Amino acid sequence: MSVYLIPIKIAFILFSVFSFFLIIPWLVYSYRKYGYLSLWASIVAYSFAFYMLTALFLVLLPLPATRNTCALQSPDTVHYTLVPFNFVRDMINSGSVVWSQPSTYVRLLTQSAFLQAVFNFLLLLPLGVYLRYFFQQKRFWKRALGFGFALSLFYETTQLTGIYGIYNCPYRIFDVDDLILNSTGALFGFVIAPVLLALFPSRKSLIAKGEKMQENPLVPPLLQLLAVFIDYLLIKISWNLTVGFFTTSGFAQFVYTTTCFFILFFVVPCIWEGKTIGTNILRFKLIHVDGEAPPWQSMLKRSFALYLPLALSWVLNIFSDVELDITLNPYHAWITIFIFAFLIMMWAVILIHTIFILFKRGRRNFYFDYVADLVPGKIKPANS
């Protein structure tokens, strides 16, 4: 059992890392595709990615301890089996089952040939279920069979080539039975998928819900936060790709971030009719409460409201790193403690405020829009 559990554990660890970096791109894609952030669509996408990674690792792991796998094999080793249904002959010739005595048939369940065949059949069965969800109609069963065969052929070729030259000899056998069982499993999964998918919303229902959500003028607060995060993330990425290459100075980063912050959150929306890069990606913009384009004074208030908590946090870090004369150390320590306590309370209030707004689902504005007399409004598609 550990032979299967170890690849699954490794796949889970790597998937957790990948999913962390892909969460923002996926949320943006999901919203632009469906018109809202669908939990079910996210579950399907993430589970499919995890399944594909797990299936790959189940086929390839464990890896040999050395790249010179030829040294571990005899010179006459055959790395492929091209005779179909060889697993059936192995079960018949095993000798553990007496075919004239039905009571011995249960021993099939413990045969390695039988268990290996079952594993290969089940390996791509979930793929068939996912393909039925994506294709919807049963007339695409040939595509499911073709995808199953292609993926199985990829696995077998990867094994036969020693992961494309990483190992100088194959460490697993290319078996035509694997192609047959994998492809059949994918087709079987495609056929039985409606029984499983009947318990969950279909893609058509997700799209229909998205069209209905588009009629709602309220912009979900989670999207508003996501837009702010995207804009701020662009600042951090630009720092690391430019000035951050040449210096690690906290003060230089503070100046750079402050400059870019007001460019993205103040200058850009002022000249772009209330849109930042983040809000435009998520298809909404900022408008004044009277329905007009936001004046520069409102954008300045909003920028300052967003900037203040971050600036205070940066100032604390810079102040904490300052080395003072020994006679001033007690004052420095007390001031640091005071600022630290103030920041904890400030971020706690912001967190409570954020949770409250999220529960209101767009019926109340975040503090940075409220103080600026701004509201988020959806951008209608060009073809509407």
Short mmCIF file of C-alpha atoms in Angstrom, two decimals:
data_model
loop_
_atom_site.label_atom_id
_atom_site.label_comp_id
_atom_site.label_asym_id
_atom_site.label_seq_id
_atom_site.Cartn_x
_atom_site.Cartn_y
_atom_site.Cartn_z
CA MET A 1 0.00 0.00 0.00
CA SER A 2 2.91 2.36 0.70
CA VAL A 3 3.90 2.06 -2.97
CA TYR A 4 0.72 4.00 -3.78
CA LEU A 5 0.55 6.24 -0.71
CA ILE A 6 4.01 7.77 -1.12
CA PRO A 7 3.34 9.16 -4.66
CA ILE A 8 -0.01 10.51 -3.47
CA LYS A 9 1.65 12.28 -0.53
CA ILE A 10 4.32 13.80 -2.78
CA ALA A 11 1.66 14.91 -5.28
CA PHE A 12 -0.32 16.53 -2.46
CA ILE A 13 2.71 18.49 -1.23
CA LEU A 14 3.65 19.76 -4.70
CA PHE A 15 0.04 20.49 -5.54
CA SER A 16 -0.30 22.60 -2.38
CA VAL A 17 2.70 24.68 -3.46
CA PHE A 18 1.48 25.07 -7.05
CA SER A 19 -2.07 25.91 -6.00
CA PHE A 20 -0.82 28.72 -3.77
CA PHE A 21 0.83 30.46 -6.71
CA LEU A 22 -2.06 29.74 -9.08
CA ILE A 23 -4.90 30.90 -6.83
CA ILE A 24 -4.93 34.52 -8.10
CA PRO A 25 -4.73 33.63 -11.84
CA TRP A 26 -7.44 31.02 -11.34
CA LEU A 27 -9.79 33.42 -9.51
CA VAL A 28 -9.36 35.97 -12.29
CA TYR A 29 -9.95 33.36 -15.01
CA SER A 30 -12.94 31.88 -13.16
CA TYR A 31 -14.64 35.24 -12.73
CA ARG A 32 -14.07 36.31 -16.32
CA LYS A 33 -15.37 32.95 -17.58
CA TYR A 34 -18.43 32.47 -15.37
CA GLY A 35 -19.16 36.02 -14.23
CA TYR A 36 -18.74 35.17 -10.54
CA LEU A 37 -16.42 33.23 -8.26
CA SER A 38 -17.81 29.70 -8.41
CA LEU A 39 -16.78 27.40 -5.58
CA TRP A 40 -17.83 24.34 -7.56
CA ALA A 41 -15.83 25.36 -10.63
CA SER A 42 -12.79 25.85 -8.38
CA ILE A 43 -13.26 22.42 -6.81
CA VAL A 44 -13.47 20.78 -10.25
CA ALA A 45 -10.40 22.59 -11.59
CA TYR A 46 -8.23 22.01 -8.55
CA SER A 47 -9.29 18.39 -8.09
CA PHE A 48 -8.58 17.72 -11.79
CA ALA A 49 -5.09 19.23 -11.46
CA PHE A 50 -4.44 17.19 -8.33
CA TYR A 51 -5.68 14.01 -9.99
CA MET A 52 -3.47 14.49 -13.08
CA LEU A 53 -0.41 15.16 -10.91
CA THR A 54 -1.18 12.14 -8.71
CA ALA A 55 -1.70 9.84 -11.71
CA LEU A 56 1.65 10.91 -13.17
CA PHE A 57 3.47 10.26 -9.90
CA LEU A 58 1.78 6.88 -9.46
CA VAL A 59 3.19 5.89 -12.84
CA LEU A 60 6.71 7.28 -12.39
CA LEU A 61 7.48 6.96 -8.68
CA PRO A 62 9.49 5.72 -6.92
CA LEU A 63 12.46 6.85 -9.00
CA PRO A 64 15.66 4.78 -9.14
CA ALA A 65 18.47 5.84 -6.83
CA THR A 66 20.92 6.13 -9.75
CA ARG A 67 20.74 7.38 -13.33
CA ASN A 68 22.74 4.35 -14.47
CA THR A 69 19.78 1.97 -14.40
CA CYS A 70 21.44 -0.25 -17.00
CA ALA A 71 23.89 -1.36 -14.31
CA LEU A 72 20.96 -2.67 -12.26
CA GLN A 73 19.69 -4.91 -15.08
CA SER A 74 21.01 -7.89 -16.95
CA PRO A 75 22.10 -7.28 -20.58
CA ASP A 76 19.25 -9.37 -22.01
CA THR A 77 16.50 -7.44 -20.17
CA VAL A 78 13.41 -6.88 -22.34
CA HIS A 79 11.86 -3.47 -21.68
CA TYR A 80 8.57 -3.95 -23.47
CA THR A 81 5.67 -6.40 -23.74
CA LEU A 82 3.68 -6.22 -26.97
CA VAL A 83 1.46 -9.27 -26.50
CA PRO A 84 -2.07 -8.11 -25.59
CA PHE A 85 -3.99 -9.55 -22.64
CA ASN A 86 -0.88 -11.12 -21.20
CA PHE A 87 -2.25 -10.37 -17.72
CA VAL A 88 -5.10 -12.84 -18.39
CA ARG A 89 -2.61 -15.61 -19.16
CA ASP A 90 -0.66 -14.74 -16.02
CA MET A 91 -3.81 -15.14 -13.91
CA ILE A 92 -4.74 -18.43 -15.58
CA ASN A 93 -1.25 -19.87 -15.21
CA SER A 94 -0.67 -18.69 -11.68
CA GLY A 95 -1.81 -22.01 -10.22
CA SER A 96 -3.52 -20.38 -7.25
CA VAL A 97 -6.96 -20.83 -8.83
CA VAL A 98 -8.49 -24.19 -9.67
CA TRP A 99 -11.00 -23.34 -12.37
CA SER A 100 -13.07 -26.48 -11.70
CA GLN A 101 -13.51 -25.32 -8.08
CA PRO A 102 -15.43 -22.01 -7.88
CA SER A 103 -14.53 -21.69 -4.21
CA THR A 104 -10.94 -20.88 -5.24
CA TYR A 105 -11.96 -17.97 -7.46
CA VAL A 106 -11.65 -15.57 -4.54
CA ARG A 107 -7.89 -16.07 -4.71
CA LEU A 108 -7.91 -13.93 -7.86
CA LEU A 109 -8.27 -10.91 -5.61
CA THR A 110 -4.84 -11.48 -4.13
CA GLN A 111 -2.95 -12.17 -7.36
CA SER A 112 -0.41 -9.53 -8.35
CA ALA A 113 -1.43 -9.80 -12.02
CA PHE A 114 -5.07 -9.17 -11.12
CA LEU A 115 -4.30 -6.29 -8.77
CA GLN A 116 -2.01 -4.66 -11.33
CA ALA A 117 -4.73 -4.94 -13.99
CA VAL A 118 -7.29 -3.38 -11.63
CA PHE A 119 -4.88 -0.54 -10.83
CA ASN A 120 -4.31 0.22 -14.52
CA PHE A 121 -8.05 0.11 -15.19
CA LEU A 122 -8.83 2.49 -12.31
CA LEU A 123 -5.90 4.84 -13.01
CA LEU A 124 -7.63 6.75 -15.83
CA LEU A 125 -11.23 6.06 -14.83
CA PRO A 126 -11.46 9.50 -13.11
CA LEU A 127 -10.19 11.05 -16.35
CA GLY A 128 -13.27 9.73 -18.12
CA VAL A 129 -15.50 11.28 -15.45
CA TYR A 130 -13.81 14.66 -15.83
CA LEU A 131 -14.02 14.45 -19.63
CA ARG A 132 -17.75 13.75 -19.43
CA TYR A 133 -18.12 16.83 -17.23
CA PHE A 134 -16.17 18.95 -19.73
CA PHE A 135 -17.74 17.52 -22.91
CA GLN A 136 -21.24 17.03 -21.40
CA GLN A 137 -22.67 14.90 -24.23
CA LYS A 138 -22.26 11.13 -24.52
CA ARG A 139 -21.58 11.31 -28.26
CA PHE A 140 -18.02 12.37 -27.41
CA TRP A 141 -17.13 8.93 -26.07
CA LYS A 142 -14.61 8.48 -28.89
CA ARG A 143 -12.77 11.57 -27.67
CA ALA A 144 -12.67 10.15 -24.15
CA LEU A 145 -11.25 6.88 -25.49
CA GLY A 146 -8.72 8.80 -27.59
CA PHE A 147 -7.65 11.03 -24.70
CA GLY A 148 -7.30 7.98 -22.46
CA PHE A 149 -5.17 6.18 -25.03
CA ALA A 150 -3.01 9.26 -25.68
CA LEU A 151 -2.36 9.84 -21.98
CA SER A 152 -1.58 6.16 -21.43
CA LEU A 153 0.78 6.19 -24.42
CA PHE A 154 2.50 9.24 -22.91
CA TYR A 155 2.98 7.36 -19.63
CA GLU A 156 4.34 4.25 -21.35
CA THR A 157 6.66 6.27 -23.61
CA THR A 158 7.97 8.18 -20.63
CA GLN A 159 8.79 4.91 -18.91
CA LEU A 160 10.31 3.32 -22.01
CA THR A 161 12.65 6.27 -22.62
CA GLY A 162 13.81 6.42 -19.01
CA ILE A 163 11.93 9.72 -18.58
CA TYR A 164 13.28 10.96 -21.90
CA GLY A 165 16.95 10.23 -21.26
CA ILE A 166 17.25 11.08 -17.58
CA TYR A 167 17.95 7.38 -16.96
CA ASN A 168 20.10 5.45 -19.41
CA CYS A 169 17.73 2.46 -19.36
CA PRO A 170 14.00 2.11 -18.74
CA TYR A 171 13.21 1.25 -15.12
CA ARG A 172 9.68 0.08 -15.92
CA ILE A 173 8.29 -2.00 -18.78
CA PHE A 174 6.31 -0.68 -21.73
CA ASP A 175 3.23 -2.92 -21.63
CA VAL A 176 0.52 -2.93 -24.29
CA ASP A 177 -1.90 -4.25 -21.63
CA ASP A 178 -1.49 -0.96 -19.78
CA LEU A 179 -2.61 0.89 -22.91
CA ILE A 180 -5.68 -1.32 -23.20
CA LEU A 181 -6.65 -1.15 -19.52
CA ASN A 182 -5.97 2.58 -19.14
CA SER A 183 -7.99 3.45 -22.25
CA THR A 184 -10.84 1.14 -21.23
CA GLY A 185 -10.88 2.66 -17.76
CA ALA A 186 -11.16 6.18 -19.20
CA LEU A 187 -14.04 5.07 -21.45
CA PHE A 188 -15.80 3.33 -18.57
CA GLY A 189 -15.46 6.47 -16.45
CA PHE A 190 -16.98 8.51 -19.26
CA VAL A 191 -19.94 6.11 -19.48
CA ILE A 192 -20.75 5.97 -15.75
CA ALA A 193 -20.04 9.67 -15.14
CA PRO A 194 -23.71 10.81 -15.29
CA VAL A 195 -24.46 8.72 -12.20
CA LEU A 196 -21.79 10.62 -10.26
CA LEU A 197 -22.27 14.03 -11.84
CA ALA A 198 -26.01 14.02 -11.11
CA LEU A 199 -25.09 14.97 -7.54
CA PHE A 200 -23.30 18.16 -8.61
CA PRO A 201 -24.12 21.29 -10.64
CA SER A 202 -23.40 21.09 -14.36
CA ARG A 203 -21.38 23.54 -16.41
CA LYS A 204 -24.58 24.80 -18.01
CA SER A 205 -25.99 25.69 -14.60
CA LEU A 206 -22.77 27.52 -13.71
CA ILE A 207 -22.95 29.57 -16.90
CA ALA A 208 -26.66 30.27 -16.37
CA LYS A 209 -25.97 31.45 -12.84
CA GLY A 210 -23.17 33.67 -14.13
CA GLU A 211 -25.52 35.32 -16.63
CA LYS A 212 -27.99 35.95 -13.83
CA MET A 213 -25.27 37.34 -11.59
CA GLN A 214 -24.29 39.80 -14.30
CA GLU A 215 -27.71 41.40 -13.94
CA ASN A 216 -26.91 42.23 -10.31
CA PRO A 217 -25.28 45.70 -10.19
CA LEU A 218 -23.43 44.91 -6.95
CA VAL A 219 -19.76 43.99 -7.23
CA PRO A 220 -18.90 41.20 -4.74
CA PRO A 221 -16.55 42.48 -2.02
CA LEU A 222 -14.17 39.58 -2.59
CA LEU A 223 -13.61 40.86 -6.13
CA GLN A 224 -12.93 44.34 -4.77
CA LEU A 225 -10.27 42.95 -2.46
CA LEU A 226 -8.84 40.84 -5.26
CA ALA A 227 -8.50 43.92 -7.48
CA VAL A 228 -6.62 45.77 -4.72
CA PHE A 229 -4.37 42.77 -4.21
CA ILE A 230 -3.61 42.48 -7.94
CA ASP A 231 -2.57 46.14 -8.10
CA TYR A 232 -0.38 45.78 -5.02
CA LEU A 233 1.09 42.54 -6.33
CA LEU A 234 2.12 44.33 -9.53
CA ILE A 235 4.05 46.80 -7.39
CA LYS A 236 5.88 44.04 -5.53
CA ILE A 237 6.69 42.16 -8.74
CA SER A 238 7.97 45.30 -10.46
CA TRP A 239 10.23 46.02 -7.46
CA ASN A 240 11.74 42.54 -7.55
CA LEU A 241 12.28 42.73 -11.31
CA THR A 242 13.85 46.21 -11.33
CA VAL A 243 15.35 48.08 -8.37
CA GLY A 244 15.16 45.05 -6.09
CA PHE A 245 17.81 43.38 -8.24
CA PHE A 246 20.40 45.93 -7.17
CA THR A 247 19.57 46.80 -3.56
CA THR A 248 17.98 45.37 -0.45
CA SER A 249 17.58 48.74 1.24
CA GLY A 250 14.32 48.97 3.17
CA PHE A 251 14.20 52.72 2.67
CA ALA A 252 14.67 52.40 -1.10
CA GLN A 253 11.86 49.84 -1.22
CA PHE A 254 9.66 52.15 0.85
CA VAL A 255 10.22 55.06 -1.55
CA TYR A 256 9.73 52.88 -4.64
CA THR A 257 6.58 51.26 -3.28
CA THR A 258 5.11 54.60 -2.22
CA THR A 259 5.72 56.12 -5.65
CA CYS A 260 4.27 53.15 -7.54
CA PHE A 261 1.37 52.93 -5.09
CA PHE A 262 0.13 56.42 -5.86
CA ILE A 263 0.72 55.93 -9.57
CA LEU A 264 -1.42 52.78 -9.70
CA PHE A 265 -4.07 53.77 -7.17
CA PHE A 266 -4.30 57.50 -7.91
CA VAL A 267 -2.84 58.58 -11.26
CA VAL A 268 -4.04 55.57 -13.31
CA PRO A 269 -7.73 55.69 -12.21
CA CYS A 270 -7.78 59.47 -12.61
CA ILE A 271 -6.83 59.24 -16.27
CA TRP A 272 -8.61 55.90 -16.89
CA GLU A 273 -12.14 56.83 -15.83
CA GLY A 274 -12.00 55.21 -12.40
CA LYS A 275 -10.30 51.99 -13.47
CA THR A 276 -7.12 50.51 -12.07
CA ILE A 277 -5.34 47.57 -13.65
CA GLY A 278 -6.91 45.22 -11.11
CA THR A 279 -10.45 46.55 -11.46
CA ASN A 280 -10.24 46.47 -15.25
CA ILE A 281 -9.10 42.83 -15.20
CA LEU A 282 -12.10 41.99 -13.02
CA ARG A 283 -14.45 44.12 -15.13
CA PHE A 284 -15.53 46.86 -12.75
CA LYS A 285 -14.56 50.45 -12.10
CA LEU A 286 -14.93 53.10 -9.42
CA ILE A 287 -17.66 55.72 -9.76
CA HIS A 288 -18.79 58.56 -7.53
CA VAL A 289 -21.87 58.02 -5.37
CA ASP A 290 -23.78 60.47 -7.60
CA GLY A 291 -23.09 58.25 -10.62
CA GLU A 292 -20.53 60.54 -12.22
CA ALA A 293 -16.87 59.90 -12.97
CA PRO A 294 -14.81 60.02 -9.77
CA PRO A 295 -13.07 63.37 -9.12
CA TRP A 296 -9.39 63.41 -8.33
CA GLN A 297 -10.11 64.39 -4.73
CA SER A 298 -12.01 61.12 -4.19
CA MET A 299 -9.27 59.06 -5.77
CA LEU A 300 -6.70 60.79 -3.56
CA LYS A 301 -8.72 60.01 -0.42
CA ARG A 302 -9.08 56.38 -1.45
CA SER A 303 -5.37 56.05 -2.20
CA PHE A 304 -4.44 57.55 1.15
CA ALA A 305 -6.91 55.30 3.01
CA LEU A 306 -5.37 52.24 1.37
CA TYR A 307 -1.83 53.48 1.82
CA LEU A 308 -1.96 54.53 5.50
CA PRO A 309 -2.05 51.04 7.13
CA LEU A 310 0.78 49.83 4.91
CA ALA A 311 2.85 52.95 5.51
CA LEU A 312 2.52 52.66 9.28
CA SER A 313 3.66 49.05 9.10
CA TRP A 314 6.69 49.99 7.02
CA VAL A 315 7.58 52.83 9.39
CA LEU A 316 7.54 50.43 12.34
CA ASN A 317 9.93 48.07 10.56
CA ILE A 318 12.30 50.91 9.66
CA PHE A 319 12.09 52.36 13.20
CA SER A 320 12.77 48.96 14.78
CA ASP A 321 15.95 48.55 12.71
CA VAL A 322 17.35 51.94 13.72
CA GLU A 323 20.26 51.75 16.18
CA LEU A 324 20.14 54.55 18.74
CA ASP A 325 22.49 55.77 21.43
CA ILE A 326 22.37 53.67 24.60
CA THR A 327 20.84 56.52 26.57
CA LEU A 328 17.85 56.56 24.22
CA ASN A 329 17.31 52.79 24.13
CA PRO A 330 14.58 52.76 26.84
CA TYR A 331 12.58 55.38 24.91
CA HIS A 332 13.14 53.53 21.68
CA ALA A 333 11.85 50.30 23.22
CA TRP A 334 8.72 51.93 24.66
CA ILE A 335 7.95 53.72 21.41
CA THR A 336 8.40 50.49 19.49
CA ILE A 337 6.04 48.65 21.85
CA PHE A 338 3.46 51.44 21.54
CA ILE A 339 3.59 51.43 17.74
CA PHE A 340 3.47 47.64 17.66
CA ALA A 341 0.37 47.56 19.90
CA PHE A 342 -1.26 50.26 17.80
CA LEU A 343 -0.65 48.31 14.60
CA ILE A 344 -2.10 45.14 16.09
CA MET A 345 -5.28 46.99 17.02
CA MET A 346 -5.40 48.72 13.63
CA TRP A 347 -5.08 45.48 11.65
CA ALA A 348 -7.56 43.76 13.96
CA VAL A 349 -10.11 46.49 13.25
CA ILE A 350 -9.42 46.23 9.50
CA LEU A 351 -9.84 42.45 9.66
CA ILE A 352 -13.17 42.70 11.50
CA HIS A 353 -14.31 45.38 9.06
CA THR A 354 -13.33 43.17 6.10
CA ILE A 355 -15.22 40.16 7.47
CA PHE A 356 -18.27 42.34 8.06
CA ILE A 357 -18.22 43.67 4.50
CA LEU A 358 -17.77 40.18 3.07
CA PHE A 359 -20.87 39.01 4.93
CA LYS A 360 -22.81 41.98 3.54
CA ARG A 361 -22.03 40.76 0.00
CA GLY A 362 -21.62 44.18 -1.57
CA ARG A 363 -24.41 46.00 0.26
CA ARG A 364 -21.81 47.96 2.25
CA ASN A 365 -18.60 49.53 1.01
CA PHE A 366 -15.09 49.06 2.29
CA TYR A 367 -13.75 51.94 4.37
CA PHE A 368 -11.39 53.12 1.61
CA ASP A 369 -14.33 53.58 -0.80
CA TYR A 370 -16.68 54.93 1.87
CA VAL A 371 -14.39 57.80 2.93
CA ALA A 372 -13.89 58.71 -0.74
CA ASP A 373 -17.62 58.62 -1.65
CA LEU A 374 -16.92 55.95 -4.25
CA VAL A 375 -18.79 52.79 -5.21
CA PRO A 376 -17.70 49.94 -7.50
CA GLY A 377 -19.70 49.56 -10.70
CA LYS A 378 -19.58 46.74 -13.23
CA ILE A 379 -18.18 47.32 -16.69
CA LYS A 380 -20.57 46.07 -19.33
CA PRO A 381 -19.06 43.85 -22.04
CA ALA A 382 -18.51 45.55 -25.39
CA ASN A 383 -21.04 43.28 -27.13
CA SER A 384 -23.86 44.01 -24.67
#
